PDB file of C-alpha atoms in Angstrom:
ATOM      1  CA  MET I   4      12.040  -8.379  28.664  1.00 36.00           C
ATOM      2  CA  VAL I   5      11.415  -5.653  26.101  1.00 40.00           C
ATOM      3  CA  ARG I   6       7.815  -5.715  24.835  1.00 42.00           C
ATOM      4  CA  LEU I   7       7.802  -5.034  21.112  1.00 50.00           C
ATOM      5  CA  ILE I   8       4.157  -5.517  20.236  1.00 44.00           C
ATOM      6  CA  ASN I   9       1.492  -3.255  21.712  1.00 48.00           C
ATOM      7  CA  ALA I  10      -0.872  -6.132  22.350  1.00 40.00           C
ATOM      8  CA  GLY I  11      -3.186  -3.981  24.440  1.00 40.00           C
ATOM      9  CA  MET I  12      -3.844  -1.573  21.579  1.00 54.00           C
ATOM     10  CA  ASP I  13      -6.706  -2.366  19.223  1.00 59.00           C
ATOM     11  CA  SER I  14      -7.237  -0.533  15.948  1.00 61.00           C
ATOM     12  CA  SER I  15      -9.530   2.014  17.601  1.00 67.00           C
ATOM     13  CA  SER I  16      -6.617   3.119  19.792  1.00 85.00           C
ATOM     14  CA  LYS I  17      -4.466   3.980  16.781  1.00 94.00           C
ATOM     15  CA  THR I  18      -5.448   7.623  16.473  1.00 96.00           C
ATOM     16  CA  TYR I  19      -3.826  11.038  16.629  1.00 97.00           C
ATOM     17  CA  VAL I  20      -5.209  14.468  17.423  1.00 97.00           C
ATOM     18  CA  VAL I  21      -4.815  17.594  15.295  1.00 96.00           C
ATOM     19  CA  GLY I  22      -6.510  20.633  16.797  1.00 94.00           C
ATOM     20  CA  GLN I  23      -9.826  19.336  18.111  1.00 93.00           C
ATOM     21  CA  ALA I  24     -10.072  16.450  15.648  1.00 96.00           C
ATOM     22  CA  GLU I  25      -9.203  12.858  16.536  1.00 96.00           C
ATOM     23  CA  ILE I  26      -8.119  11.057  13.372  1.00 96.00           C
ATOM     24  CA  ALA I  27      -7.849   7.307  12.866  1.00 96.00           C
ATOM     25  CA  ALA I  28      -4.506   6.113  11.524  1.00 96.00           C
ATOM     26  CA  ARG I  29      -4.737   3.914   8.465  1.00 94.00           C
ATOM     27  CA  PRO I  30      -3.140   0.451   8.699  1.00 93.00           C
ATOM     28  CA  LEU I  31       0.545   0.341   7.822  1.00 97.00           C
ATOM     29  CA  GLU I  32       2.237  -2.239   5.665  1.00 96.00           C
ATOM     30  CA  ALA I  33       4.982  -4.281   7.293  1.00 97.00           C
ATOM     31  CA  ALA I  34       8.124  -2.153   6.969  1.00 98.00           C
ATOM     32  CA  LEU I  35      10.711  -0.174   8.913  1.00 98.00           C
ATOM     33  CA  TYR I  36       9.593   3.463   8.894  1.00 98.00           C
ATOM     34  CA  LEU I  37      12.234   6.152   9.548  1.00 98.00           C
ATOM     35  CA  VAL I  38      10.204   9.045  10.936  1.00 98.00           C
ATOM     36  CA  ALA I  39      11.613  12.581  11.200  1.00 97.00           C
ATOM     37  CA  THR I  40      10.408  14.471  14.275  1.00 97.00           C
ATOM     38  CA  PRO I  41      10.658  18.156  15.301  1.00 97.00           C
ATOM     39  CA  ILE I  42      14.040  19.554  16.318  1.00 96.00           C
ATOM     40  CA  GLY I  43      12.375  21.975  18.710  1.00 93.00           C
ATOM     41  CA  ASN I  44       9.032  23.354  17.647  1.00 96.00           C
ATOM     42  CA  LEU I  45       6.487  20.536  17.985  1.00 96.00           C
ATOM     43  CA  GLY I  46       4.364  22.213  15.319  1.00 96.00           C
ATOM     44  CA  ASP I  47       6.892  21.122  12.688  1.00 97.00           C
ATOM     45  CA  ILE I  48       5.676  17.493  12.707  1.00 97.00           C
ATOM     46  CA  THR I  49       4.102  16.331   9.436  1.00 98.00           C
ATOM     47  CA  LEU I  50       0.661  14.734   9.165  1.00 97.00           C
ATOM     48  CA  ARG I  51       2.231  11.652   7.606  1.00 98.00           C
ATOM     49  CA  ALA I  52       4.622  11.342  10.541  1.00 98.00           C
ATOM     50  CA  LEU I  53       1.734  11.561  13.033  1.00 98.00           C
ATOM     51  CA  GLU I  54      -0.202   8.873  11.213  1.00 98.00           C
ATOM     52  CA  THR I  55       2.875   6.639  11.081  1.00 98.00           C
ATOM     53  CA  LEU I  56       3.639   7.073  14.782  1.00 98.00           C
ATOM     54  CA  ALA I  57       0.039   6.344  15.710  1.00 98.00           C
ATOM     55  CA  GLY I  58      -0.395   3.417  13.345  1.00 97.00           C
ATOM     56  CA  ALA I  59       2.861   1.507  13.833  1.00 98.00           C
ATOM     57  CA  ASP I  60       2.749  -1.815  15.646  1.00 97.00           C
ATOM     58  CA  VAL I  61       6.079  -0.971  17.277  1.00 97.00           C
ATOM     59  CA  LEU I  62       7.605   2.444  17.999  1.00 97.00           C
ATOM     60  CA  ALA I  63      11.333   2.517  18.755  1.00 97.00           C
ATOM     61  CA  CYS I  64      13.105   5.654  19.947  1.00 95.00           C
ATOM     62  CA  GLU I  65      16.318   6.909  21.532  1.00 93.00           C
ATOM     63  CA  ASP I  66      14.720   8.081  24.775  1.00 94.00           C
ATOM     64  CA  THR I  67      11.153   7.141  25.647  1.00 95.00           C
ATOM     65  CA  ARG I  68      10.795  10.209  27.880  1.00 96.00           C
ATOM     66  CA  VAL I  69      11.634  12.583  25.031  1.00 96.00           C
ATOM     67  CA  THR I  70       9.351  10.842  22.560  1.00 97.00           C
ATOM     68  CA  ARG I  71       6.536  10.722  25.131  1.00 97.00           C
ATOM     69  CA  VAL I  72       6.354  14.535  25.080  1.00 97.00           C
ATOM     70  CA  LEU I  73       5.651  14.466  21.331  1.00 97.00           C
ATOM     71  CA  LEU I  74       3.151  11.608  21.619  1.00 98.00           C
ATOM     72  CA  ASP I  75       1.238  13.334  24.400  1.00 97.00           C
ATOM     73  CA  ARG I  76       1.121  16.578  22.415  1.00 97.00           C
ATOM     74  CA  TYR I  77      -0.756  14.821  19.620  1.00 98.00           C
ATOM     75  CA  GLY I  78      -2.806  12.350  21.659  1.00 97.00           C
ATOM     76  CA  ILE I  79      -0.981   9.272  20.367  1.00 97.00           C
ATOM     77  CA  ARG I  80      -1.492   6.241  22.601  1.00 95.00           C
ATOM     78  CA  GLN I  81       1.719   4.359  21.921  1.00 95.00           C
ATOM     79  CA  ARG I  82       4.104   2.601  24.301  1.00 94.00           C
ATOM     80  CA  PRO I  83       7.537   3.332  22.810  1.00 96.00           C
ATOM     81  CA  ILE I  84      10.527   1.106  23.433  1.00 96.00           C
ATOM     82  CA  ALA I  85      14.164   2.213  23.582  1.00 95.00           C
ATOM     83  CA  TYR I  86      16.605   1.657  20.741  1.00 94.00           C
ATOM     84  CA  HIS I  87      19.945   3.473  21.101  1.00 91.00           C
ATOM     85  CA  GLU I  88      23.689   2.906  20.840  1.00 88.00           C
ATOM     86  CA  HIS I  89      23.874   1.241  24.259  1.00 91.00           C
ATOM     87  CA  ASN I  90      21.215  -1.425  23.628  1.00 92.00           C
ATOM     88  CA  ALA I  91      21.330  -1.772  19.824  1.00 91.00           C
ATOM     89  CA  ALA I  92      22.931  -5.230  19.985  1.00 91.00           C
ATOM     90  CA  GLU I  93      20.002  -6.518  22.060  1.00 93.00           C
ATOM     91  CA  ALA I  94      17.075  -4.447  20.783  1.00 94.00           C
ATOM     92  CA  GLY I  95      18.000  -4.550  17.085  1.00 94.00           C
ATOM     93  CA  PRO I  96      17.424  -8.295  16.554  1.00 95.00           C
ATOM     94  CA  ARG I  97      14.096  -8.068  18.389  1.00 96.00           C
ATOM     95  CA  LEU I  98      12.944  -5.289  16.098  1.00 97.00           C
ATOM     96  CA  ILE I  99      14.028  -7.287  13.045  1.00 97.00           C
ATOM     97  CA  ALA I 100      12.120 -10.300  14.392  1.00 97.00           C
ATOM     98  CA  ALA I 101       8.984  -8.176  14.703  1.00 97.00           C
ATOM     99  CA  LEU I 102       9.435  -6.987  11.117  1.00 97.00           C
ATOM    100  CA  GLU I 103       9.866 -10.546   9.885  1.00 96.00           C
ATOM    101  CA  GLU I 104       6.608 -11.442  11.651  1.00 96.00           C
ATOM    102  CA  GLY I 105       4.833  -8.869   9.492  1.00 96.00           C
ATOM    103  CA  LYS I 106       4.757  -6.013  11.992  1.00 97.00           C
ATOM    104  CA  SER I 107       5.272  -2.350  11.156  1.00 98.00           C
ATOM    105  CA  VAL I 108       8.101  -0.670  13.076  1.00 98.00           C
ATOM    106  CA  ALA I 109       8.589   3.103  13.313  1.00 98.00           C
ATOM    107  CA  LEU I 110      11.999   4.449  14.337  1.00 97.00           C
ATOM    108  CA  VAL I 111      12.549   7.989  15.625  1.00 97.00           C
ATOM    109  CA  SER I 112      15.504   9.840  17.112  1.00 94.00           C
ATOM    110  CA  ASP I 113      15.207  12.355  19.928  1.00 93.00           C
ATOM    111  CA  ALA I 114      14.881  15.102  17.319  1.00 93.00           C
ATOM    112  CA  GLY I 115      15.216  15.505  13.586  1.00 94.00           C
ATOM    113  CA  THR I 116      15.814  12.812  11.000  1.00 93.00           C
ATOM    114  CA  PRO I 117      16.807   9.312  12.185  1.00 92.00           C
ATOM    115  CA  LEU I 118      20.245   7.980  11.211  1.00 88.00           C
ATOM    116  CA  VAL I 119      21.816  11.485  11.157  1.00 83.00           C
ATOM    117  CA  SER I 120      24.469  11.164  13.890  1.00 74.00           C
ATOM    118  CA  ASP I 121      22.666   8.271  15.578  1.00 76.00           C
ATOM    119  CA  PRO I 122      23.065   4.461  15.410  1.00 74.00           C
ATOM    120  CA  GLY I 123      19.906   3.784  13.391  1.00 84.00           C
ATOM    121  CA  PHE I 124      21.900   2.904  10.268  1.00 89.00           C
ATOM    122  CA  ARG I 125      22.734  -0.452  11.852  1.00 90.00           C
ATOM    123  CA  LEU I 126      19.046  -1.289  12.089  1.00 94.00           C
ATOM    124  CA  VAL I 127      18.538  -0.277   8.463  1.00 95.00           C
ATOM    125  CA  GLU I 128      21.432  -2.530   7.439  1.00 94.00           C
ATOM    126  CA  GLN I 129      19.878  -5.419   9.333  1.00 94.00           C
ATOM    127  CA  ALA I 130      16.454  -4.741   7.817  1.00 96.00           C
ATOM    128  CA  GLN I 131      17.853  -4.658   4.293  1.00 96.00           C
ATOM    129  CA  ALA I 132      19.777  -7.885   4.903  1.00 96.00           C
ATOM    130  CA  ALA I 133      16.530  -9.498   6.058  1.00 95.00           C
ATOM    131  CA  GLY I 134      14.724  -8.325   2.937  1.00 96.00           C
ATOM    132  CA  VAL I 135      12.529  -5.907   4.867  1.00 96.00           C
ATOM    133  CA  ARG I 136      11.238  -2.769   3.194  1.00 97.00           C
ATOM    134  CA  VAL I 137      12.635   0.516   4.579  1.00 98.00           C
ATOM    135  CA  VAL I 138      10.418   3.605   4.225  1.00 98.00           C
ATOM    136  CA  PRO I 139      11.660   7.180   4.898  1.00 97.00           C
ATOM    137  CA  VAL I 140       9.095   9.590   6.345  1.00 98.00           C
ATOM    138  CA  PRO I 141      10.929  12.906   5.809  1.00 97.00           C
ATOM    139  CA  GLY I 142      10.610  16.064   7.829  1.00 96.00           C
ATOM    140  CA  PRO I 143      12.671  18.341  10.103  1.00 96.00           C
ATOM    141  CA  SER I 144      16.474  18.344   9.877  1.00 95.00           C
ATOM    142  CA  ALA I 145      18.833  20.559  11.862  1.00 95.00           C
ATOM    143  CA  VAL I 146      21.420  20.232   9.084  1.00 96.00           C
ATOM    144  CA  LEU I 147      19.144  21.628   6.386  1.00 96.00           C
ATOM    145  CA  ALA I 148      17.587  24.238   8.677  1.00 96.00           C
ATOM    146  CA  ALA I 149      21.016  25.695   9.475  1.00 97.00           C
ATOM    147  CA  LEU I 150      22.326  25.411   5.931  1.00 97.00           C
ATOM    148  CA  THR I 151      19.393  27.234   4.345  1.00 96.00           C
ATOM    149  CA  ALA I 152      19.543  30.061   6.895  1.00 96.00           C
ATOM    150  CA  SER I 153      23.347  30.408   6.829  1.00 95.00           C
ATOM    151  CA  GLY I 154      23.651  32.447   3.646  1.00 93.00           C
ATOM    152  CA  LEU I 155      26.403  30.083   2.484  1.00 94.00           C
ATOM    153  CA  PRO I 156      26.432  28.162  -0.817  1.00 92.00           C
ATOM    154  CA  SER I 157      23.965  25.283  -0.611  1.00 91.00           C
ATOM    155  CA  ASP I 158      24.336  23.698  -4.047  1.00 89.00           C
ATOM    156  CA  ALA I 159      27.007  21.408  -2.582  1.00 92.00           C
ATOM    157  CA  PHE I 160      27.444  20.661   1.111  1.00 96.00           C
ATOM    158  CA  LEU I 161      29.097  18.023   3.291  1.00 96.00           C
ATOM    159  CA  PHE I 162      27.684  17.010   6.661  1.00 97.00           C
ATOM    160  CA  ALA I 163      30.600  15.996   8.883  1.00 96.00           C
ATOM    161  CA  GLY I 164      28.766  15.299  12.147  1.00 95.00           C
ATOM    162  CA  PHE I 165      30.608  15.869  15.429  1.00 95.00           C
ATOM    163  CA  LEU I 166      34.338  16.578  15.409  1.00 97.00           C
ATOM    164  CA  PRO I 167      36.699  14.647  17.706  1.00 96.00           C
ATOM    165  CA  VAL I 168      37.004  16.059  21.224  1.00 95.00           C
ATOM    166  CA  LYS I 169      40.814  16.031  21.457  1.00 96.00           C
ATOM    167  CA  ASP I 170      42.426  19.054  19.828  1.00 94.00           C
ATOM    168  CA  GLY I 171      45.001  17.160  17.757  1.00 95.00           C
ATOM    169  CA  GLN I 172      42.430  14.750  16.340  1.00 97.00           C
ATOM    170  CA  LYS I 173      40.037  17.624  15.734  1.00 96.00           C
ATOM    171  CA  ARG I 174      42.577  19.569  13.702  1.00 96.00           C
ATOM    172  CA  SER I 175      43.506  16.457  11.733  1.00 96.00           C
ATOM    173  CA  ARG I 176      39.873  15.950  10.809  1.00 97.00           C
ATOM    174  CA  LEU I 177      39.511  19.607   9.810  1.00 96.00           C
ATOM    175  CA  GLU I 178      42.586  19.269   7.591  1.00 96.00           C
ATOM    176  CA  GLU I 179      41.048  16.225   5.893  1.00 96.00           C
ATOM    177  CA  LEU I 180      38.009  18.308   4.973  1.00 96.00           C
ATOM    178  CA  LYS I 181      39.900  21.477   4.057  1.00 93.00           C
ATOM    179  CA  ALA I 182      39.845  21.045   0.276  1.00 91.00           C
ATOM    180  CA  ALA I 183      36.247  19.849   0.013  1.00 93.00           C
ATOM    181  CA  PRO I 184      34.530  22.068  -2.600  1.00 92.00           C
ATOM    182  CA  ALA I 185      31.397  22.399  -0.494  1.00 94.00           C
ATOM    183  CA  THR I 186      29.914  24.115   2.530  1.00 96.00           C
ATOM    184  CA  LEU I 187      30.812  22.066   5.606  1.00 98.00           C
ATOM    185  CA  VAL I 188      28.177  21.404   8.277  1.00 98.00           C
ATOM    186  CA  PHE I 189      29.049  20.203  11.781  1.00 98.00           C
ATOM    187  CA  PHE I 190      27.259  19.493  15.047  1.00 97.00           C
ATOM    188  CA  GLU I 191      29.099  20.785  18.117  1.00 97.00           C
ATOM    189  CA  SER I 192      28.716  20.861  21.875  1.00 96.00           C
ATOM    190  CA  PRO I 193      28.103  24.351  23.331  1.00 96.00           C
ATOM    191  CA  ARG I 194      30.994  23.751  25.743  1.00 96.00           C
ATOM    192  CA  ARG I 195      33.437  23.120  22.909  1.00 97.00           C
ATOM    193  CA  LEU I 196      32.185  25.702  20.408  1.00 97.00           C
ATOM    194  CA  ALA I 197      34.699  28.441  21.254  1.00 97.00           C
ATOM    195  CA  GLU I 198      37.772  26.208  20.997  1.00 97.00           C
ATOM    196  CA  THR I 199      36.448  24.552  17.833  1.00 98.00           C
ATOM    197  CA  LEU I 200      36.009  27.925  16.132  1.00 97.00           C
ATOM    198  CA  VAL I 201      39.610  28.831  17.027  1.00 97.00           C
ATOM    199  CA  ALA I 202      40.819  25.598  15.443  1.00 97.00           C
ATOM    200  CA  MET I 203      38.660  26.205  12.368  1.00 97.00           C
ATOM    201  CA  ALA I 204      39.975  29.746  11.953  1.00 96.00           C
ATOM    202  CA  GLU I 205      43.556  28.513  12.152  1.00 96.00           C
ATOM    203  CA  VAL I 206      43.005  25.652   9.690  1.00 95.00           C
ATOM    204  CA  TYR I 207      40.567  27.287   7.247  1.00 95.00           C
ATOM    205  CA  GLY I 208      41.615  30.921   7.461  1.00 92.00           C
ATOM    206  CA  ASP I 209      39.103  33.705   6.991  1.00 87.00           C
ATOM    207  CA  ARG I 210      36.242  31.719   5.511  1.00 94.00           C
ATOM    208  CA  ARG I 211      32.649  32.804   5.992  1.00 95.00           C
ATOM    209  CA  ALA I 212      30.706  30.793   8.538  1.00 97.00           C
ATOM    210  CA  ALA I 213      27.412  30.660  10.418  1.00 97.00           C
ATOM    211  CA  ILE I 214      26.397  29.360  13.834  1.00 98.00           C
ATOM    212  CA  GLY I 215      22.857  28.057  14.294  1.00 97.00           C
ATOM    213  CA  ARG I 216      21.661  27.713  17.870  1.00 97.00           C
ATOM    214  CA  GLU I 217      18.368  26.387  19.239  1.00 96.00           C
ATOM    215  CA  LEU I 218      16.898  26.241  15.743  1.00 97.00           C
ATOM    216  CA  THR I 219      13.059  26.384  15.621  1.00 96.00           C
ATOM    217  CA  LYS I 220      12.960  27.010  19.386  1.00 95.00           C
ATOM    218  CA  THR I 221      12.065  30.132  21.372  1.00 93.00           C
ATOM    219  CA  PHE I 222      15.634  31.454  21.559  1.00 93.00           C
ATOM    220  CA  GLU I 223      16.646  30.559  18.004  1.00 96.00           C
ATOM    221  CA  GLU I 224      19.760  32.373  16.792  1.00 96.00           C
ATOM    222  CA  MET I 225      21.762  32.521  13.554  1.00 96.00           C
ATOM    223  CA  ARG I 226      25.083  34.349  13.881  1.00 96.00           C
ATOM    224  CA  THR I 227      27.200  34.890  10.764  1.00 96.00           C
ATOM    225  CA  GLY I 228      30.655  36.284  10.028  1.00 95.00           C
ATOM    226  CA  THR I 229      34.178  35.117   9.318  1.00 95.00           C
ATOM    227  CA  LEU I 230      35.586  32.266  11.366  1.00 96.00           C
ATOM    228  CA  ALA I 231      37.986  34.670  13.060  1.00 95.00           C
ATOM    229  CA  ASN I 232      35.185  37.043  14.045  1.00 95.00           C
ATOM    230  CA  LEU I 233      32.996  34.242  15.325  1.00 97.00           C
ATOM    231  CA  ALA I 234      35.898  32.729  17.265  1.00 96.00           C
ATOM    232  CA  ALA I 235      36.567  36.097  18.913  1.00 96.00           C
ATOM    233  CA  HIS I 236      32.887  36.533  19.810  1.00 96.00           C
ATOM    234  CA  TYR I 237      32.469  33.147  21.468  1.00 96.00           C
ATOM    235  CA  ALA I 238      35.831  33.438  23.239  1.00 95.00           C
ATOM    236  CA  GLU I 239      34.440  36.439  25.132  1.00 94.00           C
ATOM    237  CA  ALA I 240      30.771  35.443  25.402  1.00 92.00           C
ATOM    238  CA  ALA I 241      29.288  33.154  28.016  1.00 93.00           C
ATOM    239  CA  THR I 242      29.014  29.499  27.041  1.00 93.00           C
ATOM    240  CA  PRO I 243      25.974  29.278  24.767  1.00 93.00           C
ATOM    241  CA  LYS I 244      23.056  27.013  25.614  1.00 92.00           C
ATOM    242  CA  GLY I 245      21.237  24.572  23.396  1.00 92.00           C
ATOM    243  CA  GLU I 246      21.927  22.595  20.238  1.00 93.00           C
ATOM    244  CA  ILE I 247      24.647  24.003  17.951  1.00 97.00           C
ATOM    245  CA  VAL I 248      25.136  23.651  14.192  1.00 98.00           C
ATOM    246  CA  VAL I 249      28.265  25.142  12.569  1.00 98.00           C
ATOM    247  CA  CYS I 250      28.351  25.888   8.828  1.00 98.00           C
ATOM    248  CA  VAL I 251      31.654  26.794   7.141  1.00 98.00           C
ATOM    249  CA  GLY I 252      31.813  28.145   3.592  1.00 96.00           C
ATOM    250  CA  PRO I 253      33.795  26.371   0.870  1.00 94.00           C
ATOM    251  CA  PRO I 254      37.374  27.334   0.003  1.00 90.00           C
ATOM    252  CA  GLN I 255      37.946  30.081  -2.525  1.00 77.00           C
ATOM    253  CA  GLY I 256      39.140  28.762  -5.863  1.00 59.00           C
ATOM    254  CA  LYS I 257      42.026  30.026  -7.922  1.00 50.00           C
ATOM    255  CA  ALA I 258      39.818  31.893 -10.393  1.00 43.00           C
ATOM    256  CA  ASP I 259      39.658  35.036  -8.294  1.00 49.00           C
ATOM    257  CA  SER I 260      39.905  37.763 -10.929  1.00 68.00           C
ATOM    258  CA  VAL I 261      36.876  38.905 -12.913  1.00 76.00           C
ATOM    259  CA  GLU I 262      38.592  37.911 -16.148  1.00 78.00           C
ATOM    260  CA  ASP I 263      39.360  34.403 -14.882  1.00 78.00           C
ATOM    261  CA  VAL I 264      35.791  33.892 -13.694  1.00 85.00           C
ATOM    262  CA  ASP I 265      34.420  35.125 -17.012  1.00 87.00           C
ATOM    263  CA  ARG I 266      36.651  32.720 -18.924  1.00 87.00           C
ATOM    264  CA  LEU I 267      35.598  29.868 -16.671  1.00 87.00           C
ATOM    265  CA  LEU I 268      31.896  30.649 -17.106  1.00 89.00           C
ATOM    266  CA  THR I 269      32.213  30.948 -20.871  1.00 89.00           C
ATOM    267  CA  SER I 270      34.083  27.658 -21.110  1.00 86.00           C
ATOM    268  CA  LEU I 271      31.581  25.790 -18.959  1.00 89.00           C
ATOM    269  CA  ALA I 272      28.571  27.319 -20.743  1.00 89.00           C
ATOM    270  CA  ALA I 273      29.871  25.949 -24.040  1.00 88.00           C
ATOM    271  CA  GLU I 274      29.433  22.432 -22.679  1.00 88.00           C
ATOM    272  CA  MET I 275      26.330  22.631 -20.465  1.00 90.00           C
ATOM    273  CA  PRO I 276      23.194  24.697 -19.731  1.00 92.00           C
ATOM    274  CA  ALA I 277      23.650  28.092 -18.062  1.00 90.00           C
ATOM    275  CA  SER I 278      22.240  27.013 -14.702  1.00 90.00           C
ATOM    276  CA  LYS I 279      24.495  23.959 -14.553  1.00 91.00           C
ATOM    277  CA  ALA I 280      27.492  26.007 -15.693  1.00 88.00           C
ATOM    278  CA  ALA I 281      26.884  28.515 -12.896  1.00 89.00           C
ATOM    279  CA  ALA I 282      26.566  25.692 -10.358  1.00 87.00           C
ATOM    280  CA  GLU I 283      29.828  24.115 -11.502  1.00 85.00           C
ATOM    281  CA  ALA I 284      31.605  27.490 -11.420  1.00 84.00           C
ATOM    282  CA  ALA I 285      30.276  28.048  -7.889  1.00 81.00           C
ATOM    283  CA  ARG I 286      31.672  24.676  -6.851  1.00 75.00           C
ATOM    284  CA  MET I 287      35.079  25.512  -8.341  1.00 75.00           C
ATOM    285  CA  THR I 288      35.375  29.098  -7.115  1.00 75.00           C
ATOM    286  CA  GLY I 289      33.324  29.194  -3.936  1.00 69.00           C
ATOM    287  CA  GLN I 290      31.360  32.166  -5.283  1.00 79.00           C
ATOM    288  CA  PRO I 291      27.531  32.288  -5.025  1.00 82.00           C
ATOM    289  CA  LYS I 292      25.760  30.388  -7.787  1.00 85.00           C
ATOM    290  CA  GLN I 293      23.106  33.074  -8.268  1.00 87.00           C
ATOM    291  CA  ALA I 294      25.697  35.812  -8.830  1.00 86.00           C
ATOM    292  CA  LEU I 295      27.602  33.656 -11.307  1.00 90.00           C
ATOM    293  CA  TYR I 296      24.403  32.818 -13.168  1.00 89.00           C
ATOM    294  CA  ARG I 297      23.556  36.515 -13.534  1.00 89.00           C
ATOM    295  CA  ARG I 298      27.124  37.223 -14.690  1.00 89.00           C
ATOM    296  CA  LEU I 299      26.851  34.477 -17.332  1.00 89.00           C
ATOM    297  CA  LEU I 300      23.612  35.961 -18.648  1.00 90.00           C
ATOM    298  CA  ASP I 301      25.296  39.375 -18.848  1.00 87.00           C
ATOM    299  CA  LEU I 302      28.170  37.850 -20.817  1.00 87.00           C
ATOM    300  CA  ARG I 303      25.734  36.236 -23.246  1.00 85.00           C
ATOM    301  CA  ASP I 304      23.875  39.526 -23.738  1.00 80.00           C
ATOM    302  CA  GLY I 305      27.192  41.185 -24.580  1.00 69.00           C
TER     303      GLY I 305
END
C-alpha cells in the first residue's frame, strides 16, 4: 500500500537547510505543485522550490532514490512516493484523492521541469478535472539551458522531445518538422546521437546546430557547427556520456538577397513596431533577430 500522507511529520519537521540556517517551511494551500529541480548542479534549486518540497503533505517523484539525493542535500525530511509511467494508473488516483482531502501534493521529475517528456501531464489533467488548483514552481530546464547557449535563434522554438528509435520513423518525424519556422530542440540518447545527426543532415541539409551535453554538470559541453560537421565529429568520436540536447536552426527563407531582406523589413515595419518587425523577419528568413533589427534601424536612418 502506497502511503501518501506523511503522518509521522509534524509542522516542526517541515524545514529545509540553506547554508547553516534551518528554515521553517510555511504551510501550503491544497494544490498540485509542479516543482522544477536541478538538471545537474544541485545549487540551481530555487528557494521557493525548497520550501515547497519541505512543506508539501505529499511528495511524488519519478525515482525516490534520485529525489532523495536532493532532499538530503538540503536537509528536507520528506518520504517521497513514486509516480511514473509504470504506476501512473494506480498512483494517480491516490494522489488526486489526497488533493481532494485538502492535502498539498508536490510533483517532481528526476531532473528539470515536470511534464517535459514525462507522464505528469496525466496527473495535471486529472487534477483539473477534479477542480484542483495546479501551481507551477518554475526553475531549471534542459531545453532552455541548451537553447540559450546554442547561439541559434530563440525568438521562436519548438521542443520535439525524443525522436523515434527506428530509422524510418525517425526520418518521417524529421520531415514533419522540416518546414517549422523555428529552432528545433530534441532530447536524444548518447548511443543514438551519431546516427540521428546523420539523419538530420540528410533531411535538413547544412543547417546550423548545437549539441548540449551534461548541462550544468562538471563536464558540461556545448558543441556547435553545421549538421554535417557535427555528424562527422560524432561518427568518429567515442560514444558521448550523459544527457544530450540537440538544437537545430530554422530553415532559411526565400528572402536571401540583401535587397529582398530590406524590402521585407520595410514592409513589415510599416505595419508594426521595429522590434516586432525584426522578430517576424527573423521567423520568415531564419536570420538573427538582432542583426535584422540593426539593419532596420540603418534603413530608417537612411
